mmCIF file of C-alpha atoms and ligand atoms in Angstrom:
data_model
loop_
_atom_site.group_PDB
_atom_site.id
_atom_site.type_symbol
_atom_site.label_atom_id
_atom_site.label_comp_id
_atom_site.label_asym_id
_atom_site.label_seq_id
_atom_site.Cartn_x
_atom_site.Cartn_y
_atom_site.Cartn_z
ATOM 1 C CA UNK A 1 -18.419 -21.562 11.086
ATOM 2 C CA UNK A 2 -16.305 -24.866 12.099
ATOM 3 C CA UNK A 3 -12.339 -24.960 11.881
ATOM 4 C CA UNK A 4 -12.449 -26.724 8.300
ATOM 5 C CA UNK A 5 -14.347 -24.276 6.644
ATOM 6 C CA UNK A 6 -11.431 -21.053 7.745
ATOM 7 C CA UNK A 7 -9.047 -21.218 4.735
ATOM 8 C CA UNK A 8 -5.550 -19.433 5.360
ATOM 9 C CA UNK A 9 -7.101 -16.559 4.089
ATOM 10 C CA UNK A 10 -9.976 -16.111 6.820
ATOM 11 C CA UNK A 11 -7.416 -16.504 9.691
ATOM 12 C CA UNK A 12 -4.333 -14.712 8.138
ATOM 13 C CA UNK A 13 -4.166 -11.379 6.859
ATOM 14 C CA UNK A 14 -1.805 -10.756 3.734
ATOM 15 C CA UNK A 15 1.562 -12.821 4.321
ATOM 16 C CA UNK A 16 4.526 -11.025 3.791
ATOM 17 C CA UNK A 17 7.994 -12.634 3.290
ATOM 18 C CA UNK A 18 11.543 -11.141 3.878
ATOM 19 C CA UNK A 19 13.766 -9.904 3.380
ATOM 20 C CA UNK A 20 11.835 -7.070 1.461
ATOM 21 C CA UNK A 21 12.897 -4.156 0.167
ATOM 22 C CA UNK A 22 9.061 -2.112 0.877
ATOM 23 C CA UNK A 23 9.746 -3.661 4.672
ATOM 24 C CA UNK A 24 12.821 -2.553 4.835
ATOM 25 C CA UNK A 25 12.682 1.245 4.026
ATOM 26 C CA UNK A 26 9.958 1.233 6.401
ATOM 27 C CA UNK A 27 11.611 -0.523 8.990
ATOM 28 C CA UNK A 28 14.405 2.557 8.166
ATOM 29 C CA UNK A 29 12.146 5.264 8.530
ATOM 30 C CA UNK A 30 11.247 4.361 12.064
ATOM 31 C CA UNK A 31 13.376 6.563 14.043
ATOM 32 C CA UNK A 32 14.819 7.136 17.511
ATOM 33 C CA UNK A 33 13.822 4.109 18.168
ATOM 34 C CA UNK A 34 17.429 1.721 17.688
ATOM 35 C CA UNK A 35 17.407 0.243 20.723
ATOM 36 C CA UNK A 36 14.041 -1.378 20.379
ATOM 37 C CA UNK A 37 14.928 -2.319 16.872
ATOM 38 C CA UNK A 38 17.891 -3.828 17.962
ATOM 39 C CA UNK A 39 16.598 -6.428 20.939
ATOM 40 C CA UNK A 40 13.547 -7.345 18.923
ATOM 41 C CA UNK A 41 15.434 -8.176 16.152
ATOM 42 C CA UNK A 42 17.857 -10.489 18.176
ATOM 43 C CA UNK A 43 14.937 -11.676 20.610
ATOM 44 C CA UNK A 44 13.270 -12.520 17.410
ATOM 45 C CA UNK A 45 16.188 -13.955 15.118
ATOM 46 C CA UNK A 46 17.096 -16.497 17.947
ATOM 47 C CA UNK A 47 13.496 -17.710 18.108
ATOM 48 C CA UNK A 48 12.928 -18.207 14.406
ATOM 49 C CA UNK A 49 16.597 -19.623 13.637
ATOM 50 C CA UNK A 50 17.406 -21.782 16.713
ATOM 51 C CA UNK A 51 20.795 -22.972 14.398
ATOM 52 C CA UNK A 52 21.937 -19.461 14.666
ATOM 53 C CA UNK A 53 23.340 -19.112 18.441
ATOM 54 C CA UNK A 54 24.358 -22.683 18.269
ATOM 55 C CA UNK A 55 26.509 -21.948 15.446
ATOM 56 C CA UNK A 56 27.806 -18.205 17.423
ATOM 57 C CA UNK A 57 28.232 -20.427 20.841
ATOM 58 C CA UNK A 58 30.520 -23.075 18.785
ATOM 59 C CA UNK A 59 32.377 -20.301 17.179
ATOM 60 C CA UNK A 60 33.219 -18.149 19.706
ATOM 61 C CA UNK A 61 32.906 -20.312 23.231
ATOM 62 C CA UNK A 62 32.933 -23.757 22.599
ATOM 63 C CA UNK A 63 29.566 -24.491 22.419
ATOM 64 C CA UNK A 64 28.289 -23.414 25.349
ATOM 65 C CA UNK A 65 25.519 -25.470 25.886
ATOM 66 C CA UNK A 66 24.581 -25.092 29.502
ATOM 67 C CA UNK A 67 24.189 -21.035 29.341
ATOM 68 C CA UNK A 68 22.498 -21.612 25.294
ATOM 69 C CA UNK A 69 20.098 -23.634 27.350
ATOM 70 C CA UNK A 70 18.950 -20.690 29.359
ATOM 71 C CA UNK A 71 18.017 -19.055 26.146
ATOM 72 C CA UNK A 72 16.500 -21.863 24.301
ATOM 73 C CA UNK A 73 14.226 -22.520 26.968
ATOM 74 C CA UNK A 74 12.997 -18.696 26.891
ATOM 75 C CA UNK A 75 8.770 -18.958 25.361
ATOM 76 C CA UNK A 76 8.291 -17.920 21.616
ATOM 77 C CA UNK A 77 6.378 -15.129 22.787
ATOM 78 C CA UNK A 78 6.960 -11.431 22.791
ATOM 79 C CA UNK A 79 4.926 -8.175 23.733
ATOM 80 C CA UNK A 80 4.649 -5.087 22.392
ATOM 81 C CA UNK A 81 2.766 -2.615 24.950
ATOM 82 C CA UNK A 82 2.065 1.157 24.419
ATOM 83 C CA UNK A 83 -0.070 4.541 23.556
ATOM 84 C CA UNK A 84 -1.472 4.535 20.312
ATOM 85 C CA UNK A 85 0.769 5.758 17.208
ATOM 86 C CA UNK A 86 4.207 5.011 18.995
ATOM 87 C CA UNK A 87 5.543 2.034 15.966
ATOM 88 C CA UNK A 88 3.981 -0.910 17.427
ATOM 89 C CA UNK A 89 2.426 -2.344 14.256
ATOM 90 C CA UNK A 90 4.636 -0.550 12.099
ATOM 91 C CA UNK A 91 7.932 -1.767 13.684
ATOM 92 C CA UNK A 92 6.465 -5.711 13.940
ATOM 93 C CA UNK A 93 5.104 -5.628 10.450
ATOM 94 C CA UNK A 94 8.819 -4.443 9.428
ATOM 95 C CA UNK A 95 11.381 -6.220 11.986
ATOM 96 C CA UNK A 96 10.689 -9.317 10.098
ATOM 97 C CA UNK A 97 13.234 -8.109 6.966
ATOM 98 C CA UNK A 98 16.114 -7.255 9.745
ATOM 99 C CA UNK A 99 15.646 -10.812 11.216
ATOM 100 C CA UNK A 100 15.764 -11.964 7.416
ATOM 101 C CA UNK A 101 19.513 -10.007 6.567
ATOM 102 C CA UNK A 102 20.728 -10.708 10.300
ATOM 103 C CA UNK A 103 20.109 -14.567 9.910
ATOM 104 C CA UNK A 104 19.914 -15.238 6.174
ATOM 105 C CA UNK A 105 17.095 -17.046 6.290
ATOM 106 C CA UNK A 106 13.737 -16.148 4.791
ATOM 107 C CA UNK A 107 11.202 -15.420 7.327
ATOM 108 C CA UNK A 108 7.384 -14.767 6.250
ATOM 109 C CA UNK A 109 4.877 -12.984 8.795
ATOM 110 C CA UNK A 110 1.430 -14.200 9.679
ATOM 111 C CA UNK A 111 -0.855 -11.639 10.376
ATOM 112 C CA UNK A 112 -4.234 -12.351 12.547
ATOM 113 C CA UNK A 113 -6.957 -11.322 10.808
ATOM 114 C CA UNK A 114 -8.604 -8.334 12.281
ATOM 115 C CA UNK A 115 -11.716 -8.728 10.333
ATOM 116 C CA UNK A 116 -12.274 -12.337 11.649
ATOM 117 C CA UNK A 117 -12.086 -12.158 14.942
ATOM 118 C CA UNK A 118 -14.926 -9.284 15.961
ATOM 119 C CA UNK A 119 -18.092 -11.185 14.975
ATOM 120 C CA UNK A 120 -18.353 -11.926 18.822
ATOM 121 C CA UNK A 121 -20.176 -15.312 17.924
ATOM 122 C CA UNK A 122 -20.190 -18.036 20.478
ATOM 123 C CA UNK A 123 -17.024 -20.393 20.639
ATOM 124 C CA UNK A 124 -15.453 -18.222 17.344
ATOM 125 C CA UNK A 125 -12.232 -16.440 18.933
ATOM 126 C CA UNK A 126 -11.509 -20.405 20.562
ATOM 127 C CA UNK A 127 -11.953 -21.603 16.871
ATOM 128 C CA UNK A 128 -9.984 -18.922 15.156
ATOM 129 C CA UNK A 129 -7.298 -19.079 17.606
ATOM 130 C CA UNK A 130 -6.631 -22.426 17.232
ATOM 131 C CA UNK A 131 -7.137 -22.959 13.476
ATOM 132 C CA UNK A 132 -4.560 -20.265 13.401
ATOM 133 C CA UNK A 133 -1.753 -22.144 15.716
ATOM 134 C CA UNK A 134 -2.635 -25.112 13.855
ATOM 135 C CA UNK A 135 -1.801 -23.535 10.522
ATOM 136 C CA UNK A 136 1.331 -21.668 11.884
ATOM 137 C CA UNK A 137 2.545 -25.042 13.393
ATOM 138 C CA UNK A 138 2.190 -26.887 10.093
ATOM 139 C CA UNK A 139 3.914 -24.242 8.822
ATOM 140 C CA UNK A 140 7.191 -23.985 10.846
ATOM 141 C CA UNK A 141 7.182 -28.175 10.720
ATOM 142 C CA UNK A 142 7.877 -27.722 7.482
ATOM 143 C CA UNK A 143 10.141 -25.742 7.977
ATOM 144 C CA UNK A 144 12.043 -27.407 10.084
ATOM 145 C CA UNK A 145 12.573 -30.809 8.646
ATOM 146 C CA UNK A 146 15.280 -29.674 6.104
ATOM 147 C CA UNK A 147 18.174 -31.949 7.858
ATOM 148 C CA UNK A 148 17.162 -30.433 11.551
ATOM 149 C CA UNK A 149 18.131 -26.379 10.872
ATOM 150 C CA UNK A 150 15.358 -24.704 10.025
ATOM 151 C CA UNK A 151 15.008 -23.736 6.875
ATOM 152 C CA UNK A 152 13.094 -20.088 7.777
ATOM 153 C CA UNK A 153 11.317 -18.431 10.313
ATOM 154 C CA UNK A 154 7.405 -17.408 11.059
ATOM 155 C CA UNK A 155 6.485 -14.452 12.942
ATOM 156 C CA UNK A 156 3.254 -14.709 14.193
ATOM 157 C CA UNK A 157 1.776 -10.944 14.637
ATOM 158 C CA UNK A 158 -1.215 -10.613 16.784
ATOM 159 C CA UNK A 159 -2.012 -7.191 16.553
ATOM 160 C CA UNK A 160 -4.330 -5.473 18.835
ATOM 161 C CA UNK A 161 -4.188 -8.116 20.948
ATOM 162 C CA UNK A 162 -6.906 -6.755 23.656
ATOM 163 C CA UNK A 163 -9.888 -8.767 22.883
ATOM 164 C CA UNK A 164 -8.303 -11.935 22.360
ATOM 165 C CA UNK A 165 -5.780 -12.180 25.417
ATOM 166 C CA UNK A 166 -7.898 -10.410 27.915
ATOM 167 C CA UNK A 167 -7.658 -10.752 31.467
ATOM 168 C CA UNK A 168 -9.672 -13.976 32.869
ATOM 169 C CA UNK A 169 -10.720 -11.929 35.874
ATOM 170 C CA UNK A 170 -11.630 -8.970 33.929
ATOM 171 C CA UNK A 171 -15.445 -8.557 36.103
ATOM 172 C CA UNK A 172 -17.176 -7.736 32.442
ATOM 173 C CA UNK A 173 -15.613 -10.419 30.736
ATOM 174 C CA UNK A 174 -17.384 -13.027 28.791
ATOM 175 C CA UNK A 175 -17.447 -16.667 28.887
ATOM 176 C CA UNK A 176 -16.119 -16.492 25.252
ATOM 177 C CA UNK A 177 -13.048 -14.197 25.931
ATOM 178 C CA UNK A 178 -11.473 -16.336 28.666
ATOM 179 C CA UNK A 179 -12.026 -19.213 26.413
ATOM 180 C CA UNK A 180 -9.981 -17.112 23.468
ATOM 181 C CA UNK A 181 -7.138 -16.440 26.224
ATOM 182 C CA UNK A 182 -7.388 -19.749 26.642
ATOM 183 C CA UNK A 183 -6.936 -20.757 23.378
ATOM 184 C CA UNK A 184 -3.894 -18.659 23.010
ATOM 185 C CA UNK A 185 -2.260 -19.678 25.896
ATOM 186 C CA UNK A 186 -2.648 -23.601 24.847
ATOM 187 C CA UNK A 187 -1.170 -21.971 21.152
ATOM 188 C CA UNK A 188 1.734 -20.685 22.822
ATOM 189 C CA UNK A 189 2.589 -23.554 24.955
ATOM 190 C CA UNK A 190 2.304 -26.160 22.187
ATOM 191 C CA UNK A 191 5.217 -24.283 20.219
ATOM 192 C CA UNK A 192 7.162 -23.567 22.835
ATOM 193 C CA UNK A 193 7.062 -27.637 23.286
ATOM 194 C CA UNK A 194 7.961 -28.602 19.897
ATOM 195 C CA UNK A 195 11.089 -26.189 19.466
ATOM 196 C CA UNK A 196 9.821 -24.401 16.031
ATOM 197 C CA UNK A 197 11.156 -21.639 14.225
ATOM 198 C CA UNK A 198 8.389 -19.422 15.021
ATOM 199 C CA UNK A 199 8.164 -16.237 17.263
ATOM 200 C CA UNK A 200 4.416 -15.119 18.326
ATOM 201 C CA UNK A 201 4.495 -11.072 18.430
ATOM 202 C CA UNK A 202 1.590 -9.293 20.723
ATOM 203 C CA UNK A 203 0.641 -5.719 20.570
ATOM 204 C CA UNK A 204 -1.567 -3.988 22.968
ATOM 205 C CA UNK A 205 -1.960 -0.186 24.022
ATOM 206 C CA UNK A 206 -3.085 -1.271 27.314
ATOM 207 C CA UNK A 207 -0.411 -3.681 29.463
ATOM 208 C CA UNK A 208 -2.853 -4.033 32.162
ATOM 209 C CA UNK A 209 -5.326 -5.285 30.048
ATOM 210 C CA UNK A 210 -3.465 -8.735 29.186
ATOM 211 C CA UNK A 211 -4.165 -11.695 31.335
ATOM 212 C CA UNK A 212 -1.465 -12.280 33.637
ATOM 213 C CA UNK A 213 -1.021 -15.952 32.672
ATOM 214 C CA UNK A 214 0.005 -14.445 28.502
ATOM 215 C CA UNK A 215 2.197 -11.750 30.428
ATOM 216 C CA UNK A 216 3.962 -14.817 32.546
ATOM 217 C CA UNK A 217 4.389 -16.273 28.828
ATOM 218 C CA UNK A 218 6.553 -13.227 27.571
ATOM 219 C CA UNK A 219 10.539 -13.518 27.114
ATOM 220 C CA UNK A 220 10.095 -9.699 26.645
ATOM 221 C CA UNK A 221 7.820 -7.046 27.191
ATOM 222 C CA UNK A 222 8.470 -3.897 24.951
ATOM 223 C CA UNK A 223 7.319 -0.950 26.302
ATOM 224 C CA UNK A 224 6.537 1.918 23.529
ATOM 225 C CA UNK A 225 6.167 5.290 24.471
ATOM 226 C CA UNK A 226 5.596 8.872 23.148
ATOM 227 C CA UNK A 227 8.701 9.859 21.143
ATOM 228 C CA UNK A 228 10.694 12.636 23.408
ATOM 229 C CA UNK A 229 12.387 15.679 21.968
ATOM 230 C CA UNK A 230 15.185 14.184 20.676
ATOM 231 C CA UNK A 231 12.747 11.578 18.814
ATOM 232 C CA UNK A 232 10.712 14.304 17.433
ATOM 233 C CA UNK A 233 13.254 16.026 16.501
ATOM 234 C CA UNK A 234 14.807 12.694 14.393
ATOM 235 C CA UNK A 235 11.009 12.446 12.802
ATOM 236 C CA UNK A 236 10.799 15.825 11.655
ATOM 237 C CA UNK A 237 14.501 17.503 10.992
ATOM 238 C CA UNK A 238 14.610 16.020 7.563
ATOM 239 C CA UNK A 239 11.761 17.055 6.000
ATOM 240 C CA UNK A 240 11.307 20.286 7.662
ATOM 241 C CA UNK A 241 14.720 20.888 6.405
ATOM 242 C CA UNK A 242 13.690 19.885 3.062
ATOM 243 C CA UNK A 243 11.187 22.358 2.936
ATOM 244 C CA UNK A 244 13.621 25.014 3.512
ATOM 245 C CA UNK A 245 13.292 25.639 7.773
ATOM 246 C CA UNK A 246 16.057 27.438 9.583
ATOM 247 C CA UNK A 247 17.432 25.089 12.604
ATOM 248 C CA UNK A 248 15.763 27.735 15.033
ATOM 249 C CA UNK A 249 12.270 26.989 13.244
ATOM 250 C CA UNK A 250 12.598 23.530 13.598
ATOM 251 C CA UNK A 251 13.652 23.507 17.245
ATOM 252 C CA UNK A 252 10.809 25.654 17.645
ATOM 253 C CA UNK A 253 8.138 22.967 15.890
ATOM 254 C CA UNK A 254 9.631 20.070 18.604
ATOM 255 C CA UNK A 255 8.806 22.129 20.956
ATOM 256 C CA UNK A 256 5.797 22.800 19.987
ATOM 257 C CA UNK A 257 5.058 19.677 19.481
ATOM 258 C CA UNK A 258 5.509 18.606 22.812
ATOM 259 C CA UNK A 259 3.468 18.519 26.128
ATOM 260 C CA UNK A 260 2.358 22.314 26.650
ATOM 261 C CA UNK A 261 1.813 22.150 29.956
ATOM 262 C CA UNK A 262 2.461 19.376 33.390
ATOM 263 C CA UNK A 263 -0.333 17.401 32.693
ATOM 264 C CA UNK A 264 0.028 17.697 28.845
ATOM 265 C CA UNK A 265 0.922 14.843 26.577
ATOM 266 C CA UNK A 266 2.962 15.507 23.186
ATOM 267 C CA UNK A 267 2.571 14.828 19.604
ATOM 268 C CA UNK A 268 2.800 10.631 18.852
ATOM 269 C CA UNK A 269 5.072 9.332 16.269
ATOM 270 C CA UNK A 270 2.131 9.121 13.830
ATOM 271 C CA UNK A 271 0.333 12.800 14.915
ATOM 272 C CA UNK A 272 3.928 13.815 13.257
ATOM 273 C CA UNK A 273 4.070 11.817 10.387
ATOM 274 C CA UNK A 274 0.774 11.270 9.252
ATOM 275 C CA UNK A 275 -1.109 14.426 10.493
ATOM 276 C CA UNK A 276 1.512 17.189 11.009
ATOM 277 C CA UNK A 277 3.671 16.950 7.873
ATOM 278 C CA UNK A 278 1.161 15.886 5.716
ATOM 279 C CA UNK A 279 -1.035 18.803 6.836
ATOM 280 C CA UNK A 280 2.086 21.311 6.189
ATOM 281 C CA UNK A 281 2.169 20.467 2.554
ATOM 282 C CA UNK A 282 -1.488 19.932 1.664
ATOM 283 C CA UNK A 283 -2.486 23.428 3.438
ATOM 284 C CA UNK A 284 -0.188 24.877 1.072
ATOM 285 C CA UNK A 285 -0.195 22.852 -2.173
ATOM 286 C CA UNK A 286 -1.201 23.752 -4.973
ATOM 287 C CA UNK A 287 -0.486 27.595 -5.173
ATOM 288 C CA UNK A 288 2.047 28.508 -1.854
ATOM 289 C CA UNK A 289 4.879 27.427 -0.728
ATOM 290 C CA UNK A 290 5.108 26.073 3.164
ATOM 291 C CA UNK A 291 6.550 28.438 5.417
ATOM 292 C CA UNK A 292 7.707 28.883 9.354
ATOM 293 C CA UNK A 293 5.108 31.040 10.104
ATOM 294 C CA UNK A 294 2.024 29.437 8.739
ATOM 295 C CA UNK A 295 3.503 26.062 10.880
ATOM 296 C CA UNK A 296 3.174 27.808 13.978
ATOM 297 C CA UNK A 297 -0.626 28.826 13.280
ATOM 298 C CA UNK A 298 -1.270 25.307 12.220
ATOM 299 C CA UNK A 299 0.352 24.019 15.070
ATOM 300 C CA UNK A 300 -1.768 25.990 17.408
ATOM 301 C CA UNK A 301 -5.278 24.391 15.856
ATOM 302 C CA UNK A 302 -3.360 20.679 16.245
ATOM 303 C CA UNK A 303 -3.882 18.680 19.244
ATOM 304 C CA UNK A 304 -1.737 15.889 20.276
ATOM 305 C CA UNK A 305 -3.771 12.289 19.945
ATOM 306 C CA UNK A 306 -5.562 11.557 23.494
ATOM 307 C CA UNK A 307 -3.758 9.182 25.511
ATOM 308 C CA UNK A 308 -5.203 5.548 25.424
ATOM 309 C CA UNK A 309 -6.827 5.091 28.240
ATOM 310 C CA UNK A 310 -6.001 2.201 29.892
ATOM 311 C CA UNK A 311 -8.086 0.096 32.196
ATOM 312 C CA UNK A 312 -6.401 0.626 35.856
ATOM 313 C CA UNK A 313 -7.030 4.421 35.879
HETATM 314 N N1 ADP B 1 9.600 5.621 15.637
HETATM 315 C C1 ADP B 1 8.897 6.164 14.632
HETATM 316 N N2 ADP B 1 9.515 6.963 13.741
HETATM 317 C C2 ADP B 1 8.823 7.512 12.730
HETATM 318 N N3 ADP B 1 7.517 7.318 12.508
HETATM 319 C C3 ADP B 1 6.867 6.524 13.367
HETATM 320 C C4 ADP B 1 7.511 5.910 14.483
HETATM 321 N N4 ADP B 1 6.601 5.188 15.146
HETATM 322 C C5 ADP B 1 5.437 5.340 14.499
HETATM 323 N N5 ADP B 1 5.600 6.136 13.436
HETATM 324 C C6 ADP B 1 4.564 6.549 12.494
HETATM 325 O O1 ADP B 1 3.300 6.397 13.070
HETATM 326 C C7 ADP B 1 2.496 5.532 12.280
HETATM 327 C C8 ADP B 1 1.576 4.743 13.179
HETATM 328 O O2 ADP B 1 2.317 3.891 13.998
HETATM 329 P P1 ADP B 1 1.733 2.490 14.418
HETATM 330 O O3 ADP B 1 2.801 1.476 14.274
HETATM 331 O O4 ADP B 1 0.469 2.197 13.675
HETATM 332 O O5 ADP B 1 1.397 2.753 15.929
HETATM 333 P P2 ADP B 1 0.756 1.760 16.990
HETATM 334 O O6 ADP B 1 0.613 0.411 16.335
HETATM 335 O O7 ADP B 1 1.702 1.769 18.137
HETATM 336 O O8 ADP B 1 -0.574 2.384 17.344
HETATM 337 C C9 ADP B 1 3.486 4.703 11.490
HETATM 338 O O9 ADP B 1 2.963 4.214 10.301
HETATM 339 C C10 ADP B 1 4.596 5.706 11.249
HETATM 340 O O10 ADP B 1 4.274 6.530 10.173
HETATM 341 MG MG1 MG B 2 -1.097 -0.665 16.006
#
């Protein structure tokens, strides 16, 4: 494998442009989670539309340009960091349409393959990394030359973002891994340079696990974490009341649902919505209807997803 023979395909999982109307029901159905939603999409919107605060400074303070600075100088980079099934991938592959309505500009994610990047060969993360910056940067030059304000916005998704961005002085590490967090790190700095409308978005479940020199890189870390009563409640209130639960029943299923004991962990957003629920209505589909009762018996076979375990314990 060389870098001319990876077509857009190899390095980039399916584009997806925005606004969308699939991203942004999803992006809806993510709940108790507004305050995240909110800073990524304005740490996002001002790195993908650079016009846009320029435009807000002149309007409302004169332009500004000595604070606007501060901001423009910020790196295109942000992380997302938590346990498994919190929104990490669902809320980056979705943010992208809020960016889209809050700017109105069209902005198209680029995915990193997945399937690419595993074959562990010798000198193929370096390669993939970079044939992937390269194609991103052609990208957002394009974009930019319409008359200096960008036209659109990338988002550049790196999605389980472990093996690529690894700690250098991780003991086990490879000679080929520091040379992908190289790679990366060269990426990063090269669009940070050049002003384009692109924002690089890294997910990881384990913090510690990111070399320190990415981390440095980062105008935000986002830090995702089990969803609390109140969140669990906001996942499952609706539907449970759909299906005909009493409030009592359904304060009883968030608890339930939470850590059972000190050392406990609680359901993830995803044990909820793509275990619990689902479970509900298939265990009685076809002949019964769901009830209380046969929740709380289910609920005593379920076990909350194990924690990831991350590297420093
Ligand atoms: N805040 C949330 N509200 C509702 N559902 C959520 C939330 N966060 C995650 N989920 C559900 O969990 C699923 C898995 O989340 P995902 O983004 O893949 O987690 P992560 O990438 O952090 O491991 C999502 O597709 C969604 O159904
Ligand atoms: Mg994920």
């Amino acid at each position: 494998m060389n870098g001319e023979s990876l077509s857009i395909d190899d390095l980039f999982d399916r584009r997806l442009d925005y606004p969308d109307m699939g991203a942004a029901r999803r992006l809806a159905r993510l709940v108790g989670i507004d305050e995240a939603k909110t800073r990524l999409r304005k740490v996002l919107a001002v790195l993908v539309n650079p016009a846009g605060p320029q435009a807000w400074a002149k309007k409302h303070h004169n332009g500004a340009a000595t604070a606007l600075d501060y901001l423009e100088r910020r790196p295109p980079l942000v992380v997302l960091a938590g346990d498994v099934g919190t929104g990490k991938t669902a809320l980056s592959e979705t943010i992208g349409d809020a960016v889209a309505r809050q700017e109105h500009i069209g902005v198209t994610l680029y995915p990193l393959s997945l399937a690419t990047r595993g074959s562990g060969k010798v000198g193929e993360m370096t390669l993939l990394l970079s044939a992937a910056f390269d194609t991103v940067l052609k990208a957002a030059e394009k974009l930019r030359r319409s008359g200096g304000k960008a036209s659109g916005g990338i988002i550049f998704l790196v999605d389980e973002a472990d093996a690529v961005t690894q700690s250098r002085e991780a003991a086990q590490m490879h000679h080929e891994d520091r040379a992908g967090v190289n790679a990366f790190i060269r990426g990063v700095d090269r669009l940070a340079e050049q002003h384009l409308p692109v924002a690089i978005v890294l997910c990881t479940n384990r913090l510690t696990s990111i070399d320190p020199a990415v981390l440095r890189r980062a105008a935000e870390i986002f830090e995702f974490r089990r969803p609390n009563e109140a969140q669990r409640r906001a996942v499952v209130e609706e539907p449970l009341a759909d299906l005909g639960f009493k409030k009592s029943q359904i304060d009883r299923v968030v608890e339930l649902t939470g850590a059972q004991d000190k050392k406990g962990v609680g359901f993830t957003f995803s044990d909820l919505t793509q275990r619990l629920l689902p479970t509900l209505i298939l265990d009685a589909y076809p002949d019964r209807p769901v009830t209380f009762e046969r929740a709380v018996e289910l609920l005593a076979d379920m076990k909350p997803t194990p924690p990831f375990r991350d590297g420093a314990d």
